[in-house]
Amino acid sequence: AFGLPCGLRKWLFSGNQADIQVPAQPGSLVQLFSIGVVMPQTSSLASRATLAVALMIGFYVLGLVIAASLLFVPYAMWAYLGRVNLQIAIFCIITAGVILLALIPRIDRFLAPGPKLEPSQHPRLFQEITRIANDVQQQMPAEVYLVPEVNAWVMQRGGVMGFGSRRVMGLGLPLLQLLSTSQFRAVLAHEFGHYHGGDTQLGPWIYKTRAAIVRAVNNLAEQSSMVQKPFLWYGNLFMRLTQAISRQQEFTADALAATKIGAKPLADGLRLVHGAGGAFDVYWHNEVAPVLNAGYRAPLVTGFARFVEAPMIVELIEKSLDEELKEGQSDPYDTHPPLRERLEAVAALPAYANGQQLSTDPPAITLFDNLPQLETELFANLLEGQNVPQSLQLVSWEDTGARVFLPLWEELRNEHRAALQGITPQSLPEWAGKLAELGQKMRVEGKAWLTDEEAAELAASVLSCALAVVLHRRGAAIQALPGEAVRLQIGTATIEPFNVIRQLAAGELTAAAWQQQCEATGISTTELG
């Protein structure tokens, strides 16, 4: 739903952040069988636990029966026929071994998803968490981690099949940037609702069984498609039933949060998370990743705040949210109900617990102490073991244009200097209509794999980069703030170099108007190469 017309930033990283839709392959867990199952309203822990355990037992019984049947075949040949077909015997023994190996539960080795938050370092944050835990009569999580997501979650981790596990909570730093304190309390109450309902106790059983099914299906894919089919069938059944349990758990957790904190903070928080959740991925790939790759890091939280407040992003978020509220539908394999259904489910509950609205409702991000140090720890955890400079220098978002993006623009322009020979800013109206021709030259220079459309896009990006470099060398200041189009300003003249080609091609900018801008900035006859 999000696409930023920000020139090179979008083009350079499109290979990393493009939306890739992978259709269900024939024989996949999602496609092979369409099982019509209606999920009962399992509102109590006992009924949910009974169903989860029954499904788990059913899978292991299925696996053991099939494995035992396979092992019986060689024995039956010897016992009843007096001879053994070696090829069939080897196939049966190996296939049974593959199944039995998939059934063995694995030890859950938990890897920290981010820096661990300590009560002594963030007392106000833990006061809120403790308050909600007491309100819902639940124990505090053993560990709380900071994560780079517009999300919060709880789970049981460690041990085997849930035994010997501990409670773990994850809090997204960008999430707290979006929410107010009351909305954050509603999110916390929702997460503690999963503890309250026993959802996290069921989680390890469901997760481990699901992992075993996947192992069996994957391992049997190379061994025998015929033996694989019962596991595919059961996998579909298991996914549909357990995902239906997950959706019911979300409704139950929402109801608890609305009762304890209020329906309005919960509903407002849900809208923010659904609206801005996808925006963070675009922000990370288009804004943060280029800065990291250049050996810098910019303030994560303040950058995201700017990003979601940029007019272009606000419009995209609102459009995406409206579409979800109007058209969002539940899928049998979804873990969460559609936003519309969640909002409708709590609409009749009191707007605020005890009928009292907070007199002040500061941003939830203010619950953290020493935010810059926290961001440093988060980046260190994220980039551990990755091919990114380890000593990242802090840079302001105002300086990223000259220090991060300008070198990238110069690199791309220099790579295609030959194709730019003879092209000047005042000739751009002509070249805006001949991007395919220019792209062909660039493809010959070493990018033969590009399609005609990709070559034309490359040509537009190269022209934009070269124009930005020329403007900067004339003394233009670069503004490349998160979520906004790149702007270069000389005196009172402002040019958006990565929009010029598109505007000229679409007729939104006339050749005469562009010529006036070129003359005002003194770049008319400067060669872009």
Coordinates of C-alpha atoms in Angstrom, one line a residue, residues 48 79 222 305 324 416:
R48 CA -9.3 -24.3 23.8
A79 CA 6.7 -63.3 7.4
E222 CA 11.7 -35.5 -1.6
A305 CA 7.6 10.5 13.8
E324 CA -9.0 -2.1 5.4
H416 CA 26.6 6.2 -16.7

